[in-house]
Amino acid sequence: MKIVIIDYGAGNIQSIQFAVKRLGLNAVLSNDPEEIRSADKVIFPGVGEASSAMNKLKASGLDSLIPQLKQPVLGICLGMQLMCNWSEEGDTQGLGIFDVDVVKFSTRVKVPQIGWNQISDLCSPIFKGVKDYEYMYLVHSFYVKECKETIATTSYELEYSSALQKDNFYGVQFHPEKSSSAGAKILSNFFNLL
Amino acid sequence: MLTKRIIPCLDIKNGRTVKGINFVDLRDAGDPVELAEIYAQTGADELVFLDISATEERRRTLADLVLRVAEKVNIPFTVGGGISSVEDVDRLLKCGADKVSINSSAVKNPQLINDLAAKFGSQCVVVAIDAKQINGKWMVHLVGGKVSTELDLFDWAKEVEERGAGEILFTSMDNDGTKDGFANEALAKLSTELNIPIIASGGAGNMQHFTDTFKEGKADAALAASVFHFKEIEIVDLKKELKEKGIPVRL
């Protein structure tokens, strides 16, 4: 199986690559459209600030490539947020794959949310064998509202989308690569998708 | 519900784990990668690696260690010690560190906090603050507590938050190594006045101390070294105890 991690200069790519390796698989890093198009599975990572990450995507033309991909694509953290319509962070226009906006937590809670929180209302094959209310590691200041594409929710200030799915596109707000054996299970499920 | 985090801290010197009692005496406590893997498997929520070596090749040694840890460990970890530039941070994050912790370099050059937050995001910028009470005032200290400054703990903490720090790791020099509990009064004040997570450090001796720092100290996470390294407290037992006391933990 050919796994490509999109390398556009935004994110902790090394950790994802190691997590894939711990599953006995191999992932290549690439920003080459041909290489990405030919992959069986694509991981779209992202850490940092939304508008600068989006600018990096645009600079390499990946902003038009990603929404056209036909194979399973997994956006992680900021990657998932960039797959949405719009983000309050830097007033950023996203890729528009998920029909929902990304907004900031209020000051009623500590921001960023850092740590292990639970995911529930799981409804996607990527959660096969993962128990309801499993703990995942999250680090974020902005969140995706609940919407029709929500496949998992988490509670922090309010219920929000901690995972999304539309057709072949998946997104997770948490870091499966850093979420112990339960996170590894989700990655493994994603790689096992047909 | 977001859980309270338990964070073992591994002091590193020349690629090996050490633990300073009051930051002076050092005892060897094993291979960092092996220890990190054990902690990841036995309930630690995060790890902190604090490099205290002072050799010329420290940067390369630390980057190499980070790479080896990232390969094996499936929970987040923070790296600190001697980090003073955007380039240092870039290298460590590329090797697989999730966050970096800066201390003296932030005091000497506060703009570094802004630069790191802008380039890598606040989520990976932890500012460590060591402080002790002098005439009733909490004063910031540097170089593992050896050098005093004119900075007030709470003023400095607010400044680092405004500059973009994602988290504060507060070590009370008065409590560190005493095993008499965390500095909960100062912690509660930090946690209430600031809107970023606060990690409590210094003073852990028994399980009750952790309960107290989460309840009275309002800490978001608690860091300790020797009580974990010398198996005086098993993390899974600690978490069961915390859960019984009504504190949300990942079990």
mmCIF file of N, CA and C in Angstrom, chain A residues 11-15 18-19 21-22 47-49 52 56 106-118 131 134-141 155-156 176-181 184, chain B residues 1-3 5 40 44-46 67 69-77 93-99 118-123 165-167 191 194-198 218 220 249-251:
data_model
loop_
_atom_site.group_PDB
_atom_site.id
_atom_site.type_symbol
_atom_site.label_atom_id
_atom_site.label_comp_id
_atom_site.label_asym_id
_atom_site.label_seq_id
_atom_site.Cartn_x
_atom_site.Cartn_y
_atom_site.Cartn_z
ATOM 1 N N GLY A 11 3.684 21.266 9.962
ATOM 2 C CA GLY A 11 3.224 20.167 10.797
ATOM 3 C C GLY A 11 4.306 19.240 11.274
ATOM 4 N N ASN A 12 3.928 18.456 12.264
ATOM 5 C CA ASN A 12 4.830 17.491 12.874
ATOM 6 C C ASN A 12 4.756 16.188 12.073
ATOM 7 N N ILE A 13 5.366 16.230 10.896
ATOM 8 C CA ILE A 13 5.258 15.124 9.958
ATOM 9 C C ILE A 13 6.028 13.897 10.431
ATOM 10 N N GLN A 14 7.156 14.161 11.087
ATOM 11 C CA GLN A 14 7.995 13.058 11.561
ATOM 12 C C GLN A 14 7.212 12.107 12.470
ATOM 13 N N SER A 15 6.399 12.671 13.370
ATOM 14 C CA SER A 15 5.641 11.833 14.307
ATOM 15 C C SER A 15 4.642 10.953 13.583
ATOM 16 N N PHE A 18 6.500 8.133 11.870
ATOM 17 C CA PHE A 18 6.878 7.098 12.833
ATOM 18 C C PHE A 18 5.664 6.261 13.257
ATOM 19 N N ALA A 19 4.504 6.924 13.425
ATOM 20 C CA ALA A 19 3.289 6.195 13.833
ATOM 21 C C ALA A 19 2.902 5.172 12.759
ATOM 22 N N LYS A 21 5.001 3.786 10.702
ATOM 23 C CA LYS A 21 6.046 2.756 10.785
ATOM 24 C C LYS A 21 5.771 1.771 11.925
ATOM 25 N N ARG A 22 5.252 2.288 13.048
ATOM 26 C CA ARG A 22 4.934 1.395 14.175
ATOM 27 C C ARG A 22 3.826 0.414 13.809
ATOM 28 N N VAL A 47 -0.065 21.709 11.593
ATOM 29 C CA VAL A 47 0.090 22.277 12.921
ATOM 30 C C VAL A 47 0.476 23.719 12.683
ATOM 31 N N GLY A 48 -0.011 24.600 13.526
ATOM 32 C CA GLY A 48 0.380 25.998 13.372
ATOM 33 C C GLY A 48 -0.810 26.887 13.077
ATOM 34 N N GLU A 49 -0.581 27.917 12.301
ATOM 35 C CA GLU A 49 -1.591 28.959 12.087
ATOM 36 C C GLU A 49 -2.264 28.733 10.732
ATOM 37 N N SER A 52 -1.347 31.047 7.342
ATOM 38 C CA SER A 52 -0.016 30.798 6.773
ATOM 39 C C SER A 52 0.061 29.390 6.192
ATOM 40 N N LYS A 56 0.759 28.360 2.227
ATOM 41 C CA LYS A 56 1.743 27.361 1.777
ATOM 42 C C LYS A 56 1.103 26.373 0.808
ATOM 43 N N SER A 106 -14.212 30.271 23.450
ATOM 44 C CA SER A 106 -14.312 31.543 24.164
ATOM 45 C C SER A 106 -13.363 31.512 25.360
ATOM 46 N N THR A 107 -13.266 32.641 26.046
ATOM 47 C CA THR A 107 -12.375 32.717 27.208
ATOM 48 C C THR A 107 -13.013 32.112 28.464
ATOM 49 N N ARG A 108 -14.196 31.492 28.294
ATOM 50 C CA ARG A 108 -14.782 30.786 29.450
ATOM 51 C C ARG A 108 -13.985 29.526 29.777
ATOM 52 N N VAL A 109 -13.203 29.066 28.801
ATOM 53 C CA VAL A 109 -12.335 27.899 29.029
ATOM 54 C C VAL A 109 -10.899 28.308 28.705
ATOM 55 N N LYS A 110 -9.951 27.485 29.190
ATOM 56 C CA LYS A 110 -8.555 27.772 28.861
ATOM 57 C C LYS A 110 -8.296 27.463 27.397
ATOM 58 N N VAL A 111 -7.586 28.378 26.763
ATOM 59 C CA VAL A 111 -7.277 28.223 25.339
ATOM 60 C C VAL A 111 -5.768 28.369 25.159
ATOM 61 N N PRO A 112 -5.085 27.436 24.471
ATOM 62 C CA PRO A 112 -5.642 26.266 23.800
ATOM 63 C C PRO A 112 -6.118 25.171 24.764
ATOM 64 N N GLN A 113 -7.023 24.330 24.254
ATOM 65 C CA GLN A 113 -7.304 23.083 24.947
ATOM 66 C C GLN A 113 -6.093 22.184 24.692
ATOM 67 N N ILE A 114 -5.475 21.725 25.782
ATOM 68 C CA ILE A 114 -4.326 20.843 25.630
ATOM 69 C C ILE A 114 -4.555 19.626 26.503
ATOM 70 N N GLY A 115 -4.502 18.465 25.921
ATOM 71 C CA GLY A 115 -4.574 17.257 26.738
ATOM 72 C C GLY A 115 -5.482 16.195 26.169
ATOM 73 N N TRP A 116 -5.840 15.246 27.034
ATOM 74 C CA TRP A 116 -6.616 14.079 26.627
ATOM 75 C C TRP A 116 -8.080 14.320 26.934
ATOM 76 N N ASN A 117 -8.910 14.227 25.911
ATOM 77 C CA ASN A 117 -10.344 14.383 26.085
ATOM 78 C C ASN A 117 -11.028 13.224 25.356
ATOM 79 N N GLN A 118 -12.330 13.078 25.615
ATOM 80 C CA GLN A 118 -13.032 11.903 25.083
ATOM 81 C C GLN A 118 -13.717 12.175 23.750
ATOM 82 N N LYS A 131 -13.680 2.223 21.505
ATOM 83 C CA LYS A 131 -14.845 2.348 22.378
ATOM 84 C C LYS A 131 -15.327 3.796 22.480
ATOM 85 N N GLU A 134 -13.604 7.029 24.265
ATOM 86 C CA GLU A 134 -12.160 6.778 24.307
ATOM 87 C C GLU A 134 -11.435 8.128 24.404
ATOM 88 N N TYR A 135 -10.243 8.106 25.002
ATOM 89 C CA TYR A 135 -9.459 9.327 25.151
ATOM 90 C C TYR A 135 -8.523 9.538 23.968
ATOM 91 N N MET A 136 -8.476 10.781 23.500
ATOM 92 C CA MET A 136 -7.563 11.151 22.419
ATOM 93 C C MET A 136 -6.805 12.416 22.843
ATOM 94 N N TYR A 137 -5.622 12.591 22.279
ATOM 95 C CA TYR A 137 -4.827 13.774 22.611
ATOM 96 C C TYR A 137 -5.145 14.926 21.649
ATOM 97 N N LEU A 138 -5.489 16.060 22.227
ATOM 98 C CA LEU A 138 -5.896 17.234 21.438
ATOM 99 C C LEU A 138 -5.104 18.471 21.851
ATOM 100 N N VAL A 139 -4.765 19.286 20.885
ATOM 101 C CA VAL A 139 -4.147 20.586 21.152
ATOM 102 C C VAL A 139 -4.723 21.557 20.138
ATOM 103 N N HIS A 140 -5.636 22.415 20.581
ATOM 104 C CA HIS A 140 -6.197 23.371 19.617
ATOM 105 C C HIS A 140 -6.942 24.511 20.283
ATOM 106 N N SER A 141 -6.982 25.649 19.587
ATOM 107 C CA SER A 141 -7.665 26.845 20.078
ATOM 108 C C SER A 141 -8.959 27.092 19.307
ATOM 109 N N SER A 155 -16.435 17.212 24.092
ATOM 110 C CA SER A 155 -17.011 18.277 24.887
ATOM 111 C C SER A 155 -15.913 19.126 25.526
ATOM 112 N N TYR A 156 -15.890 20.401 25.168
ATOM 113 C CA TYR A 156 -14.996 21.374 25.807
ATOM 114 C C TYR A 156 -15.653 22.729 25.593
ATOM 115 N N PRO A 176 -4.098 11.211 16.232
ATOM 116 C CA PRO A 176 -4.057 9.753 16.413
ATOM 117 C C PRO A 176 -2.625 9.248 16.590
ATOM 118 N N GLU A 177 -1.686 9.951 15.967
ATOM 119 C CA GLU A 177 -0.272 9.527 16.054
ATOM 120 C C GLU A 177 0.303 9.709 17.447
ATOM 121 N N LYS A 178 -0.423 10.465 18.302
ATOM 122 C CA LYS A 178 0.067 10.734 19.647
ATOM 123 C C LYS A 178 -0.912 10.239 20.704
ATOM 124 N N SER A 179 -1.911 9.455 20.266
ATOM 125 C CA SER A 179 -2.970 9.045 21.179
ATOM 126 C C SER A 179 -2.898 7.566 21.547
ATOM 127 N N SER A 180 -1.684 7.135 21.855
ATOM 128 C CA SER A 180 -1.464 5.800 22.399
ATOM 129 C C SER A 180 -2.036 4.718 21.476
ATOM 130 N N SER A 181 -2.424 3.585 22.041
ATOM 131 C CA SER A 181 -2.848 2.462 21.200
ATOM 132 C C SER A 181 -4.203 2.718 20.529
ATOM 133 N N ALA A 184 -3.530 4.627 17.429
ATOM 134 C CA ALA A 184 -2.939 3.733 16.425
ATOM 135 C C ALA A 184 -4.021 2.906 15.744
ATOM 136 N N MET B 1 -14.776 14.872 28.667
ATOM 137 C CA MET B 1 -14.254 15.911 29.567
ATOM 138 C C MET B 1 -12.730 15.929 29.517
ATOM 139 N N LEU B 2 -12.162 17.118 29.420
ATOM 140 C CA LEU B 2 -10.705 17.228 29.381
ATOM 141 C C LEU B 2 -10.141 16.744 30.716
ATOM 142 N N THR B 3 -9.134 15.892 30.656
ATOM 143 C CA THR B 3 -8.592 15.290 31.874
ATOM 144 C C THR B 3 -7.357 16.047 32.362
ATOM 145 N N ARG B 5 -3.561 16.110 33.468
ATOM 146 C CA ARG B 5 -2.435 15.328 32.955
ATOM 147 C C ARG B 5 -1.370 15.033 34.002
ATOM 148 N N ALA B 40 4.982 5.638 28.703
ATOM 149 C CA ALA B 40 3.885 5.730 27.733
ATOM 150 C C ALA B 40 2.934 4.546 27.887
ATOM 151 N N ALA B 44 1.304 7.411 31.634
ATOM 152 C CA ALA B 44 1.712 8.818 31.574
ATOM 153 C C ALA B 44 0.953 9.494 30.432
ATOM 154 N N ASP B 45 0.569 10.750 30.653
ATOM 155 C CA ASP B 45 -0.196 11.466 29.626
ATOM 156 C C ASP B 45 0.706 12.224 28.664
ATOM 157 N N GLU B 46 1.868 12.562 29.131
ATOM 158 C CA GLU B 46 2.837 13.322 28.350
ATOM 159 C C GLU B 46 4.170 13.104 29.008
ATOM 160 N N LEU B 67 14.649 12.285 18.112
ATOM 161 C CA LEU B 67 14.306 11.414 16.995
ATOM 162 C C LEU B 67 14.050 9.982 17.479
ATOM 163 N N VAL B 69 13.180 9.047 20.512
ATOM 164 C CA VAL B 69 11.967 9.014 21.345
ATOM 165 C C VAL B 69 10.726 9.019 20.450
ATOM 166 N N ALA B 70 10.728 9.906 19.456
ATOM 167 C CA ALA B 70 9.560 10.039 18.568
ATOM 168 C C ALA B 70 9.272 8.733 17.825
ATOM 169 N N GLU B 71 10.323 8.011 17.530
ATOM 170 C CA GLU B 71 10.154 6.746 16.814
ATOM 171 C C GLU B 71 9.399 5.727 17.665
ATOM 172 N N LYS B 72 9.660 5.723 18.964
ATOM 173 C CA LYS B 72 9.131 4.671 19.843
ATOM 174 C C LYS B 72 7.893 5.069 20.627
ATOM 175 N N VAL B 73 7.747 6.349 20.928
ATOM 176 C CA VAL B 73 6.760 6.757 21.923
ATOM 177 C C VAL B 73 5.503 7.317 21.267
ATOM 178 N N ASN B 74 4.319 6.818 21.698
ATOM 179 C CA ASN B 74 3.074 7.237 21.049
ATOM 180 C C ASN B 74 2.229 8.178 21.902
ATOM 181 N N ILE B 75 2.910 8.933 22.778
ATOM 182 C CA ILE B 75 2.230 10.023 23.498
ATOM 183 C C ILE B 75 3.050 11.300 23.287
ATOM 184 N N PRO B 76 2.460 12.464 23.539
ATOM 185 C CA PRO B 76 3.176 13.710 23.257
ATOM 186 C C PRO B 76 4.355 13.945 24.203
ATOM 187 N N PHE B 77 5.348 14.636 23.707
ATOM 188 C CA PHE B 77 6.446 15.016 24.600
ATOM 189 C C PHE B 77 7.010 16.393 24.280
ATOM 190 N N LEU B 93 11.429 20.243 16.485
ATOM 191 C CA LEU B 93 10.079 19.884 16.024
ATOM 192 C C LEU B 93 10.166 18.957 14.817
ATOM 193 N N LYS B 94 11.132 19.220 13.947
ATOM 194 C CA LYS B 94 11.297 18.358 12.774
ATOM 195 C C LYS B 94 11.721 16.954 13.159
ATOM 196 N N CYS B 95 12.418 16.836 14.287
ATOM 197 C CA CYS B 95 12.829 15.509 14.766
ATOM 198 C C CYS B 95 11.661 14.773 15.440
ATOM 199 N N GLY B 96 10.561 15.473 15.690
ATOM 200 C CA GLY B 96 9.388 14.800 16.229
ATOM 201 C C GLY B 96 8.931 15.257 17.607
ATOM 202 N N ALA B 97 9.577 16.297 18.162
ATOM 203 C CA ALA B 97 9.093 16.836 19.443
ATOM 204 C C ALA B 97 7.742 17.505 19.192
ATOM 205 N N ASP B 98 6.825 17.416 20.163
ATOM 206 C CA ASP B 98 5.520 18.058 20.004
ATOM 207 C C ASP B 98 5.545 19.497 20.480
ATOM 208 N N LYS B 99 6.327 19.718 21.542
ATOM 209 C CA LYS B 99 6.411 21.065 22.103
ATOM 210 C C LYS B 99 7.833 21.304 22.558
ATOM 211 N N ALA B 118 4.510 32.713 16.416
ATOM 212 C CA ALA B 118 4.128 33.098 15.053
ATOM 213 C C ALA B 118 4.551 32.028 14.052
ATOM 214 N N LYS B 119 5.731 31.458 14.245
ATOM 215 C CA LYS B 119 6.243 30.514 13.259
ATOM 216 C C LYS B 119 5.678 29.105 13.427
ATOM 217 N N PHE B 120 5.536 28.663 14.680
ATOM 218 C CA PHE B 120 5.140 27.263 14.905
ATOM 219 C C PHE B 120 3.772 27.108 15.568
ATOM 220 N N GLY B 121 3.205 28.199 16.051
ATOM 221 C CA GLY B 121 1.923 28.145 16.759
ATOM 222 C C GLY B 121 2.124 28.075 18.265
ATOM 223 N N SER B 122 1.201 28.705 18.988
ATOM 224 C CA SER B 122 1.294 28.725 20.455
ATOM 225 C C SER B 122 1.293 27.334 21.064
ATOM 226 N N GLN B 123 0.618 26.407 20.376
ATOM 227 C CA GLN B 123 0.419 25.075 20.970
ATOM 228 C C GLN B 123 1.724 24.349 21.257
ATOM 229 N N ALA B 165 2.655 32.343 24.517
ATOM 230 C CA ALA B 165 2.940 31.019 25.073
ATOM 231 C C ALA B 165 1.656 30.195 25.115
ATOM 232 N N GLY B 166 1.763 28.910 24.876
ATOM 233 C CA GLY B 166 0.586 28.041 24.906
ATOM 234 C C GLY B 166 0.358 27.410 26.259
ATOM 235 N N GLU B 167 1.400 27.386 27.064
ATOM 236 C CA GLU B 167 1.348 26.730 28.360
ATOM 237 C C GLU B 167 2.440 27.288 29.252
ATOM 238 N N SER B 191 -3.360 30.074 37.741
ATOM 239 C CA SER B 191 -4.416 29.424 36.973
ATOM 240 C C SER B 191 -5.645 30.311 36.841
ATOM 241 N N LEU B 194 -4.579 33.642 34.590
ATOM 242 C CA LEU B 194 -4.225 33.388 33.192
ATOM 243 C C LEU B 194 -5.264 32.497 32.528
ATOM 244 N N ASN B 195 -5.274 32.516 31.186
ATOM 245 C CA ASN B 195 -6.230 31.665 30.482
ATOM 246 C C ASN B 195 -5.553 30.598 29.614
ATOM 247 N N ILE B 196 -4.318 30.235 29.993
ATOM 248 C CA ILE B 196 -3.647 29.111 29.322
ATOM 249 C C ILE B 196 -3.361 28.047 30.380
ATOM 250 N N PRO B 197 -3.171 26.794 29.957
ATOM 251 C CA PRO B 197 -2.941 25.737 30.942
ATOM 252 C C PRO B 197 -1.663 25.969 31.763
ATOM 253 N N ILE B 198 -1.738 25.554 33.030
ATOM 254 C CA ILE B 198 -0.607 25.671 33.949
ATOM 255 C C ILE B 198 -0.182 24.265 34.385
ATOM 256 N N LYS B 218 -5.551 24.275 41.372
ATOM 257 C CA LYS B 218 -6.231 24.466 40.080
ATOM 258 C C LYS B 218 -5.314 24.200 38.884
ATOM 259 N N ASP B 220 -3.594 22.357 35.679
ATOM 260 C CA ASP B 220 -4.126 21.577 34.556
ATOM 261 C C ASP B 220 -3.340 20.294 34.372
ATOM 262 N N VAL B 249 -9.368 11.973 35.032
ATOM 263 C CA VAL B 249 -8.083 11.493 34.509
ATOM 264 C C VAL B 249 -8.338 10.455 33.428
ATOM 265 N N ARG B 250 -7.348 10.224 32.597
ATOM 266 C CA ARG B 250 -7.433 9.205 31.551
ATOM 267 C C ARG B 250 -6.973 7.893 32.156
ATOM 268 N N LEU B 251 -7.899 6.940 32.249
ATOM 269 C CA LEU B 251 -7.554 5.644 32.847
ATOM 270 C C LEU B 251 -7.861 4.528 31.874
#
